[in-house]
Amino acid sequence: MSGFGPPLAGKRILLGISGGIAAYKSAMLARLLKKAGAEVRVVMTEGAQAFITPLTLQALTGEAVRTSLLDPEAEAGMGHIELARWAELVLIAPATADLMARLAHGHADDLLTTLCLATTAECVLAPAMNQAMWAHPATRDNTRRLEGHGWRLLGPDSGDQACGDIGAGRMLEPEAIVEQLLMAPNAASDRAPEAAPPAATHEPVTGDAAGLTLTLTAGPTREALDPVRYLSNHSSGKMGYALAAAAAARGARVRLISGPVALGTPAGVERVDVTSADEMLAAVREAVADSDVFIGCAAVADYRAARPAEHKIKKTDETDTLTLELVKNPDIIATIAAETPRPFVVGFAAETRDLEAYARDKLARKNLDMIVANDVSRPGLGFGADDNAALVLWRDGLGGEGRRELPAQSKSALAEAVIDQVIARFRERASTNASVSRQDCR
């Protein structure tokens, strides 16, 4: 992980810990927040203390850990109000389904929920629960309600769970949570604790992408070899998530079809978690039915096992080699580009040589409207890095082509530049099609 910079230095962070197995990760989270220069105080629910002791968190933060709303000594000075006023950021990790439900409905039946109602600080939570609980309609409703109240959600991640299930619901790793806090637009702000949290709004969304519906894919896919092993790649999903955030901020309705990544859902984005290429294609086909633009940013595995093993493949002493039969995965972006009707289709090309030649070939061969190509062999750019550069190529609908180079910059800045090009080219294509239609009607 990259070294932590100054955005969290001196920030007063109240770390809330609720009662889930992921509470053990909160010790590392507290340590990383302290390492980043933050002041950290901890509040634990009764359930959290069944998984990790207050003494552990006290040793890591150097501050007494609060566990009870009815602590006579602390409440002699209205301790929960003092904590609520002290915090610049309230971070709850893990946030269980029960805690999220209580927060969503304004309960104040323990110290943590009470101070959340009393604080005007920025509020963030990292969900952690069984995959079925995360997918339940009640949890989805509570999530929307919390976001409407100004809460920001980080995660959850997808993968193996302590109960043995596999799916979305894992708490993000502590390193990913801190990275997300560092990337937040207001991470370095000096907002006073009296400032009000973001309020839910029902005003019309404005921006140059208002009225557009955009579907995009991000991250890797995982193709099972057996119940514990898979084929995948190094995609972090950062570029796709940055594109989703940029489009949503400019007024688009954004649907994000995501492979397994350790990233929080951008504000205002509808996220669907998938694992394999087949799952991603099915989700994309459903989403693009009423989409104006489709951006295929995911690093989809080209091949999958022809017959995934039912049980874990065992190493044997008889041979030093293992032969796997692989079959091609569906080409998601080519499939969408071949359908009629179809949205404006934008592809990505990650290459290690002959960047423009391969990108032009892919643009034509897959019948794309636009392609964003980047050289992942360049040090410090591409997979896993925070920066990237790109070459954008497009077809104008009348047989002509365009070209624009976007220099190395942060992935968030590059995402803005790419969305600039997507919106401009989409509007240009729509205008061209309308003009051709008018001529045909003469």
Short mmCIF file of C-alpha atoms in Angstrom, two decimals:
data_model
loop_
_atom_site.label_atom_id
_atom_site.label_comp_id
_atom_site.label_asym_id
_atom_site.label_seq_id
_atom_site.Cartn_x
_atom_site.Cartn_y
_atom_site.Cartn_z
CA MET A 1 0.00 0.00 0.00
CA SER A 2 1.23 3.50 -0.74
CA GLY A 3 2.51 5.61 2.12
CA PHE A 4 -0.16 7.61 3.90
CA GLY A 5 -0.02 11.35 3.25
CA PRO A 6 -1.18 14.27 5.37
CA PRO A 7 -4.98 14.31 4.69
CA LEU A 8 -5.77 12.42 7.94
CA ALA A 9 -3.07 14.08 10.05
CA GLY A 10 -4.66 15.62 13.12
CA LYS A 11 -8.19 14.56 12.11
CA ARG A 12 -10.35 13.58 15.06
CA ILE A 13 -11.81 10.17 14.21
CA LEU A 14 -14.33 8.34 16.36
CA LEU A 15 -14.06 4.63 15.52
CA GLY A 16 -17.24 2.72 16.28
CA ILE A 17 -17.05 -1.07 16.48
CA SER A 18 -20.18 -3.25 16.42
CA GLY A 19 -20.60 -6.94 17.12
CA GLY A 20 -19.46 -8.94 14.11
CA ILE A 21 -16.59 -11.33 13.50
CA ALA A 22 -14.89 -8.60 11.42
CA ALA A 23 -14.35 -6.66 14.67
CA TYR A 24 -10.92 -8.29 14.85
CA LYS A 25 -9.91 -6.18 11.84
CA SER A 26 -10.69 -2.99 13.76
CA ALA A 27 -7.46 -3.31 15.74
CA MET A 28 -5.42 -3.01 12.56
CA LEU A 29 -7.71 -0.22 11.35
CA ALA A 30 -7.12 1.77 14.53
CA ARG A 31 -3.37 1.25 14.16
CA LEU A 32 -3.37 2.44 10.53
CA LEU A 33 -5.45 5.51 11.38
CA LYS A 34 -2.97 6.41 14.13
CA LYS A 35 -0.09 5.81 11.71
CA ALA A 36 -1.76 8.24 9.29
CA GLY A 37 -1.62 10.89 12.02
CA ALA A 38 -5.27 10.85 13.12
CA GLU A 39 -6.48 11.21 16.69
CA VAL A 40 -8.56 8.11 17.38
CA ARG A 41 -11.10 7.38 20.09
CA VAL A 42 -13.05 4.14 20.15
CA VAL A 43 -16.63 3.29 21.10
CA MET A 44 -17.60 -0.38 21.24
CA THR A 45 -21.03 -1.99 21.41
CA GLU A 46 -21.70 -4.80 23.85
CA GLY A 47 -21.57 -7.31 20.98
CA ALA A 48 -18.19 -6.03 19.78
CA GLN A 49 -16.63 -6.85 23.16
CA ALA A 50 -17.41 -10.53 22.55
CA PHE A 51 -14.93 -10.49 19.63
CA ILE A 52 -12.20 -8.07 20.76
CA THR A 53 -11.40 -6.49 24.12
CA PRO A 54 -11.49 -2.77 24.94
CA LEU A 55 -7.99 -3.14 26.39
CA THR A 56 -6.62 -4.02 22.93
CA LEU A 57 -8.06 -0.85 21.39
CA GLN A 58 -6.92 1.24 24.34
CA ALA A 59 -3.36 0.02 23.90
CA LEU A 60 -3.42 0.82 20.17
CA THR A 61 -4.97 4.29 20.46
CA GLY A 62 -3.66 5.48 23.82
CA GLU A 63 -7.20 6.56 24.71
CA ALA A 64 -9.77 5.07 27.07
CA VAL A 65 -12.40 3.04 25.21
CA ARG A 66 -16.06 3.90 25.84
CA THR A 67 -18.56 1.04 25.98
CA SER A 68 -21.60 2.21 27.93
CA LEU A 69 -24.14 4.98 27.59
CA LEU A 70 -24.88 4.77 31.29
CA ASP A 71 -21.30 5.08 32.56
CA PRO A 72 -21.81 7.28 35.68
CA GLU A 73 -18.30 8.77 35.58
CA ALA A 74 -18.32 9.65 31.89
CA GLU A 75 -21.92 10.81 31.81
CA ALA A 76 -21.43 13.17 34.75
CA GLY A 77 -20.14 15.53 32.09
CA MET A 78 -22.56 14.36 29.34
CA GLY A 79 -19.80 12.22 27.85
CA HIS A 80 -21.73 11.07 24.78
CA ILE A 81 -22.41 14.68 23.77
CA GLU A 82 -18.76 15.58 24.33
CA LEU A 83 -17.71 12.68 22.09
CA ALA A 84 -20.24 13.66 19.42
CA ARG A 85 -18.88 17.23 19.38
CA TRP A 86 -15.23 16.12 19.47
CA ALA A 87 -15.44 13.95 16.35
CA GLU A 88 -14.72 15.31 12.88
CA LEU A 89 -15.34 11.87 11.39
CA VAL A 90 -17.43 9.01 12.75
CA LEU A 91 -16.26 5.73 11.21
CA ILE A 92 -18.13 2.52 12.10
CA ALA A 93 -16.23 -0.61 11.11
CA PRO A 94 -17.61 -3.20 11.16
CA ALA A 95 -21.21 -2.06 10.76
CA THR A 96 -23.52 -5.05 11.22
CA ALA A 97 -26.97 -5.41 9.68
CA ASP A 98 -28.52 -4.82 13.10
CA LEU A 99 -26.56 -1.62 13.70
CA MET A 100 -27.37 -0.32 10.22
CA ALA A 101 -31.08 -0.97 10.84
CA ARG A 102 -30.97 0.90 14.15
CA LEU A 103 -29.07 3.84 12.64
CA ALA A 104 -31.40 3.98 9.63
CA HIS A 105 -34.44 4.32 11.89
CA GLY A 106 -32.95 6.78 14.36
CA HIS A 107 -32.58 4.50 17.37
CA ALA A 108 -30.53 5.71 20.33
CA ASP A 109 -30.45 2.68 22.59
CA ASP A 110 -26.70 2.46 23.23
CA LEU A 111 -23.71 4.80 23.28
CA LEU A 112 -22.76 4.37 19.61
CA THR A 113 -26.22 5.00 18.12
CA THR A 114 -26.85 7.87 20.55
CA LEU A 115 -23.71 9.79 19.64
CA CYS A 116 -24.41 9.20 15.93
CA LEU A 117 -27.71 11.05 16.37
CA ALA A 118 -25.97 13.82 18.33
CA THR A 119 -23.01 14.41 16.03
CA THR A 120 -22.71 16.80 13.08
CA ALA A 121 -19.50 15.13 11.88
CA GLU A 122 -18.95 13.33 8.61
CA CYS A 123 -20.35 9.80 9.01
CA VAL A 124 -18.93 6.70 7.31
CA LEU A 125 -19.60 3.01 7.80
CA ALA A 126 -18.06 -0.22 6.52
CA PRO A 127 -20.78 -2.93 6.33
CA ALA A 128 -19.95 -6.49 7.40
CA MET A 129 -22.45 -9.34 7.35
CA ASN A 130 -23.46 -12.61 5.73
CA GLN A 131 -24.04 -12.34 1.97
CA ALA A 132 -27.73 -13.24 2.31
CA MET A 133 -28.21 -10.54 4.95
CA TRP A 134 -26.51 -7.95 2.72
CA ALA A 135 -28.74 -8.91 -0.22
CA HIS A 136 -31.97 -8.87 1.84
CA PRO A 137 -34.46 -6.17 0.76
CA ALA A 138 -34.62 -4.81 4.34
CA THR A 139 -30.86 -4.21 4.35
CA ARG A 140 -31.01 -2.62 0.91
CA ASP A 141 -33.77 -0.29 2.12
CA ASN A 142 -31.75 0.59 5.21
CA THR A 143 -28.71 1.28 3.05
CA ARG A 144 -30.66 3.72 0.88
CA ARG A 145 -32.11 5.39 3.96
CA LEU A 146 -28.65 5.82 5.51
CA GLU A 147 -27.24 7.28 2.29
CA GLY A 148 -30.19 9.67 2.23
CA HIS A 149 -29.29 10.76 5.76
CA GLY A 150 -25.75 11.58 4.62
CA TRP A 151 -23.89 8.39 5.54
CA ARG A 152 -21.11 7.26 3.20
CA LEU A 153 -20.64 3.51 2.73
CA LEU A 154 -17.29 1.86 2.12
CA GLY A 155 -17.84 -1.61 0.71
CA PRO A 156 -18.71 -4.28 1.36
CA ASP A 157 -16.21 -6.53 -0.38
CA SER A 158 -16.98 -9.90 -1.95
CA GLY A 159 -15.34 -13.26 -1.25
CA ASP A 160 -15.13 -16.07 1.28
CA GLN A 161 -17.00 -15.43 4.53
CA ALA A 162 -16.43 -16.77 8.03
CA CYS A 163 -19.70 -18.74 7.83
CA GLY A 164 -18.48 -20.58 4.74
CA ASP A 165 -20.61 -18.65 2.24
CA ILE A 166 -19.12 -16.80 -0.73
CA GLY A 167 -20.46 -13.43 -1.87
CA ALA A 168 -20.78 -9.74 -1.05
CA GLY A 169 -20.80 -8.76 2.62
CA ARG A 170 -17.19 -8.92 3.82
CA MET A 171 -15.87 -5.82 5.51
CA LEU A 172 -13.22 -4.07 3.43
CA GLU A 173 -9.68 -4.70 4.60
CA PRO A 174 -8.33 -1.96 6.93
CA GLU A 175 -5.81 -0.81 4.31
CA ALA A 176 -8.61 -0.34 1.74
CA ILE A 177 -10.73 1.63 4.23
CA VAL A 178 -7.89 4.03 4.97
CA GLU A 179 -7.14 4.39 1.26
CA GLN A 180 -10.80 5.26 0.65
CA LEU A 181 -10.72 7.87 3.41
CA LEU A 182 -7.60 9.38 1.86
CA MET A 183 -9.28 9.53 -1.56
CA ALA A 184 -12.46 11.23 -0.25
CA PRO A 185 -12.93 14.75 -1.65
CA ASN A 186 -13.19 16.24 1.85
CA ALA A 187 -10.53 14.07 3.50
CA ALA A 188 -8.20 17.03 3.90
CA SER A 189 -10.83 19.63 4.72
CA ASP A 190 -10.89 21.60 7.92
CA ARG A 191 -14.65 21.34 8.33
CA ALA A 192 -15.69 22.38 11.81
CA PRO A 193 -17.50 19.74 13.85
CA GLU A 194 -20.56 21.99 13.99
CA ALA A 195 -21.07 21.74 10.22
CA ALA A 196 -24.16 19.77 9.23
CA PRO A 197 -23.76 16.42 7.44
CA PRO A 198 -24.92 16.13 3.85
CA ALA A 199 -28.71 16.21 3.75
CA ALA A 200 -30.91 14.14 1.50
CA THR A 201 -32.08 16.12 -1.47
CA HIS A 202 -34.96 15.70 -3.85
CA GLU A 203 -33.95 18.53 -6.18
CA PRO A 204 -33.49 17.69 -9.86
CA VAL A 205 -29.99 16.46 -10.71
CA THR A 206 -28.08 18.89 -12.93
CA GLY A 207 -24.89 18.58 -14.94
CA ASP A 208 -23.82 17.93 -18.51
CA ALA A 209 -24.66 14.21 -18.12
CA ALA A 210 -28.11 14.79 -16.60
CA GLY A 211 -30.70 12.59 -18.26
CA LEU A 212 -28.16 9.99 -19.41
CA THR A 213 -28.16 6.43 -18.13
CA LEU A 214 -24.68 4.90 -18.12
CA THR A 215 -23.73 1.29 -17.40
CA LEU A 216 -20.11 0.32 -16.87
CA THR A 217 -18.08 -2.66 -15.74
CA ALA A 218 -15.04 -2.52 -13.47
CA GLY A 219 -12.48 -4.75 -11.78
CA PRO A 220 -11.41 -8.30 -12.60
CA THR A 221 -13.45 -11.45 -12.97
CA ARG A 222 -12.61 -14.68 -11.16
CA GLU A 223 -12.98 -18.01 -12.94
CA ALA A 224 -13.13 -20.99 -10.58
CA LEU A 225 -10.67 -23.86 -10.99
CA ASP A 226 -11.94 -25.59 -7.87
CA PRO A 227 -13.73 -24.42 -4.68
CA VAL A 228 -10.62 -22.54 -3.43
CA ARG A 229 -8.66 -21.51 -6.54
CA TYR A 230 -9.43 -19.31 -9.52
CA LEU A 231 -7.99 -17.57 -12.57
CA SER A 232 -7.92 -13.78 -12.38
CA ASN A 233 -5.72 -10.72 -13.01
CA HIS A 234 -4.25 -7.66 -11.31
CA SER A 235 -7.07 -5.20 -11.99
CA SER A 236 -7.87 -3.10 -8.89
CA GLY A 237 -11.06 -1.58 -10.32
CA LYS A 238 -9.85 1.94 -9.46
CA MET A 239 -10.23 3.30 -12.99
CA GLY A 240 -13.76 1.96 -13.43
CA TYR A 241 -14.86 3.24 -10.03
CA ALA A 242 -13.36 6.65 -10.78
CA LEU A 243 -15.32 6.75 -14.06
CA ALA A 244 -18.54 5.82 -12.23
CA ALA A 245 -17.96 8.55 -9.64
CA ALA A 246 -17.19 11.16 -12.31
CA ALA A 247 -20.31 10.33 -14.35
CA ALA A 248 -22.59 10.30 -11.30
CA ALA A 249 -21.20 13.64 -10.10
CA ARG A 250 -22.17 15.14 -13.44
CA GLY A 251 -25.78 14.02 -13.23
CA ALA A 252 -25.85 10.65 -15.00
CA ARG A 253 -27.70 7.65 -13.65
CA VAL A 254 -24.86 5.17 -13.23
CA ARG A 255 -25.04 1.39 -12.94
CA LEU A 256 -21.73 -0.20 -11.93
CA ILE A 257 -21.28 -3.94 -12.60
CA SER A 258 -18.28 -4.81 -10.45
CA GLY A 259 -15.99 -7.78 -10.18
CA PRO A 260 -14.36 -8.54 -6.80
CA VAL A 261 -12.54 -5.39 -5.60
CA ALA A 262 -11.72 -3.72 -2.28
CA LEU A 263 -13.38 -0.39 -3.09
CA GLY A 264 -16.37 1.46 -1.69
CA THR A 265 -19.34 2.28 -3.89
CA PRO A 266 -19.15 5.87 -5.21
CA ALA A 267 -21.91 8.22 -4.07
CA GLY A 268 -25.05 8.03 -6.17
CA VAL A 269 -23.99 4.89 -8.04
CA GLU A 270 -26.08 1.70 -8.32
CA ARG A 271 -23.71 -1.25 -7.83
CA VAL A 272 -24.14 -4.91 -8.76
CA ASP A 273 -21.46 -7.34 -7.57
CA VAL A 274 -20.51 -10.31 -9.75
CA THR A 275 -17.67 -12.82 -9.80
CA SER A 276 -17.34 -14.58 -13.15
CA ALA A 277 -17.48 -13.41 -16.77
CA ASP A 278 -20.79 -15.23 -17.31
CA GLU A 279 -22.30 -13.46 -14.30
CA MET A 280 -20.98 -10.11 -15.54
CA LEU A 281 -22.47 -10.61 -19.02
CA ALA A 282 -25.88 -11.50 -17.58
CA ALA A 283 -25.86 -8.41 -15.36
CA VAL A 284 -24.72 -6.17 -18.21
CA ARG A 285 -27.40 -7.44 -20.59
CA GLU A 286 -30.08 -6.64 -18.04
CA ALA A 287 -28.64 -3.19 -17.29
CA VAL A 288 -28.05 -1.97 -20.85
CA ALA A 289 -31.65 -2.53 -21.93
CA ASP A 290 -32.39 1.12 -21.13
CA SER A 291 -28.85 2.57 -21.08
CA ASP A 292 -27.56 5.35 -23.32
CA VAL A 293 -23.90 4.48 -22.84
CA PHE A 294 -22.05 1.26 -21.99
CA ILE A 295 -18.40 1.42 -20.87
CA GLY A 296 -16.57 -1.91 -20.66
CA CYS A 297 -13.77 -1.09 -18.23
CA ALA A 298 -13.55 -4.48 -16.49
CA ALA A 299 -10.55 -6.74 -17.03
CA VAL A 300 -12.56 -9.81 -17.96
CA ALA A 301 -10.70 -13.11 -17.91
CA ASP A 302 -10.29 -14.41 -21.47
CA TYR A 303 -10.57 -18.07 -20.46
CA ARG A 304 -12.18 -20.23 -17.79
CA ALA A 305 -11.82 -23.85 -16.78
CA ALA A 306 -13.77 -26.17 -19.03
CA ARG A 307 -14.80 -28.25 -16.02
CA PRO A 308 -14.11 -26.68 -12.58
CA ALA A 309 -13.25 -29.38 -10.05
CA GLU A 310 -15.93 -30.20 -7.53
CA HIS A 311 -13.34 -30.54 -4.77
CA LYS A 312 -9.95 -28.95 -4.11
CA ILE A 313 -7.33 -30.13 -6.60
CA LYS A 314 -4.64 -31.98 -4.65
CA LYS A 315 -0.93 -31.87 -5.33
CA THR A 316 0.51 -35.32 -6.00
CA ASP A 317 4.01 -36.77 -5.86
CA GLU A 318 3.56 -38.63 -9.16
CA THR A 319 3.91 -35.59 -11.44
CA ASP A 320 5.46 -32.13 -11.43
CA THR A 321 2.94 -30.69 -13.88
CA LEU A 322 -0.78 -30.01 -13.97
CA THR A 323 -2.76 -29.75 -17.20
CA LEU A 324 -5.86 -27.58 -17.29
CA GLU A 325 -8.35 -27.43 -20.14
CA LEU A 326 -9.53 -23.86 -20.69
CA VAL A 327 -12.36 -22.51 -22.84
CA LYS A 328 -13.03 -18.99 -24.04
CA ASN A 329 -15.18 -16.69 -21.95
CA PRO A 330 -17.88 -14.61 -23.64
CA ASP A 331 -16.64 -11.32 -25.10
CA ILE A 332 -18.92 -8.97 -23.18
CA ILE A 333 -18.24 -5.74 -25.02
CA ALA A 334 -18.38 -7.33 -28.48
CA THR A 335 -21.66 -9.02 -27.53
CA ILE A 336 -23.25 -5.71 -26.50
CA ALA A 337 -21.85 -3.89 -29.55
CA ALA A 338 -23.40 -6.51 -31.86
CA GLU A 339 -26.92 -6.16 -30.47
CA THR A 340 -29.69 -4.07 -32.04
CA PRO A 341 -30.63 -1.66 -30.67
CA ARG A 342 -27.60 -0.96 -28.56
CA PRO A 343 -26.13 1.86 -26.49
CA PHE A 344 -23.09 3.97 -27.36
CA VAL A 345 -20.31 1.44 -26.64
CA VAL A 346 -16.94 2.40 -25.14
CA GLY A 347 -14.19 -0.20 -24.76
CA PHE A 348 -10.89 -0.27 -22.91
CA ALA A 349 -7.63 -1.78 -24.11
CA ALA A 350 -4.79 -2.55 -21.71
CA GLU A 351 -1.69 -3.24 -23.80
CA THR A 352 2.03 -3.76 -23.22
CA ARG A 353 3.20 -2.88 -26.76
CA ASP A 354 1.97 -1.35 -30.05
CA LEU A 355 -0.72 0.53 -28.14
CA GLU A 356 -2.35 2.47 -30.97
CA ALA A 357 -2.24 -0.34 -33.52
CA TYR A 358 -3.92 -2.82 -31.18
CA ALA A 359 -6.46 -0.21 -30.04
CA ARG A 360 -7.46 0.67 -33.61
CA ASP A 361 -7.84 -3.01 -34.45
CA LYS A 362 -10.07 -3.58 -31.42
CA LEU A 363 -12.16 -0.48 -32.19
CA ALA A 364 -12.95 -1.79 -35.68
CA ARG A 365 -13.07 -5.54 -34.99
CA LYS A 366 -15.51 -5.26 -32.08
CA ASN A 367 -17.61 -2.52 -33.71
CA LEU A 368 -17.05 -0.05 -30.86
CA ASP A 369 -17.91 3.64 -30.94
CA MET A 370 -14.93 4.65 -28.81
CA ILE A 371 -11.93 3.02 -27.13
CA VAL A 372 -9.70 4.12 -24.27
CA ALA A 373 -6.27 2.48 -24.49
CA ASN A 374 -3.48 2.50 -21.92
CA ASP A 375 0.01 1.04 -21.77
CA VAL A 376 0.10 -1.04 -18.58
CA SER A 377 3.82 -1.74 -19.02
CA ARG A 378 4.71 1.85 -18.10
CA PRO A 379 6.06 2.04 -14.51
CA GLY A 380 3.66 3.61 -12.02
CA LEU A 381 0.65 3.49 -14.35
CA GLY A 382 -2.22 1.08 -14.96
CA PHE A 383 -3.09 -1.97 -12.85
CA GLY A 384 -3.04 -1.28 -9.11
CA ALA A 385 -1.48 2.19 -9.48
CA ASP A 386 -3.15 5.47 -8.55
CA ASP A 387 -2.18 7.17 -11.85
CA ASN A 388 -2.83 6.39 -15.48
CA ALA A 389 -2.60 7.82 -18.99
CA ALA A 390 -4.72 7.03 -22.03
CA LEU A 391 -5.13 7.27 -25.76
CA VAL A 392 -8.76 7.85 -26.82
CA LEU A 393 -9.90 6.83 -30.32
CA TRP A 394 -13.43 7.09 -31.72
CA ARG A 395 -15.57 6.78 -34.84
CA ASP A 396 -17.88 9.67 -35.67
CA GLY A 397 -20.68 7.67 -37.31
CA LEU A 398 -19.96 9.07 -40.78
CA GLY A 399 -16.85 7.04 -41.53
CA GLY A 400 -14.42 9.42 -39.86
CA GLU A 401 -12.21 8.84 -36.80
CA GLY A 402 -10.93 10.98 -33.95
CA ARG A 403 -7.93 10.78 -31.66
CA ARG A 404 -7.02 12.39 -28.31
CA GLU A 405 -4.06 11.71 -25.99
CA LEU A 406 -4.66 12.12 -22.26
CA PRO A 407 -1.39 12.54 -20.31
CA ALA A 408 -0.42 10.75 -17.09
CA GLN A 409 -2.48 11.99 -14.14
CA SER A 410 -4.42 10.64 -11.18
CA LYS A 411 -7.09 8.12 -12.07
CA SER A 412 -9.78 10.44 -10.73
CA ALA A 413 -8.56 13.30 -12.96
CA LEU A 414 -8.20 10.95 -15.93
CA ALA A 415 -11.73 9.68 -15.31
CA GLU A 416 -13.05 13.24 -15.61
CA ALA A 417 -11.19 13.67 -18.90
CA VAL A 418 -12.50 10.35 -20.25
CA ILE A 419 -16.08 11.20 -19.25
CA ASP A 420 -15.61 14.54 -21.05
CA GLN A 421 -14.83 12.59 -24.21
CA VAL A 422 -17.64 10.07 -23.72
CA ILE A 423 -20.29 12.77 -23.27
CA ALA A 424 -18.97 14.85 -26.19
CA ARG A 425 -18.78 11.88 -28.55
CA PHE A 426 -22.21 10.56 -27.47
CA ARG A 427 -23.83 13.97 -28.03
CA GLU A 428 -21.99 14.29 -31.34
CA ARG A 429 -23.18 10.86 -32.49
CA ALA A 430 -26.77 11.59 -31.41
CA SER A 431 -26.69 14.88 -33.33
CA THR A 432 -25.31 13.13 -36.42
CA ASN A 433 -27.96 10.42 -36.28
CA ALA A 434 -30.72 13.01 -35.89
CA SER A 435 -29.40 14.94 -38.87
CA VAL A 436 -29.26 11.81 -41.03
CA SER A 437 -32.81 10.89 -39.99
CA ARG A 438 -34.11 14.33 -40.99
CA GLN A 439 -32.44 14.03 -44.39
CA ASP A 440 -33.95 10.57 -44.91
CA CYS A 441 -37.41 12.00 -44.28
CA ARG A 442 -37.14 14.72 -46.94
#
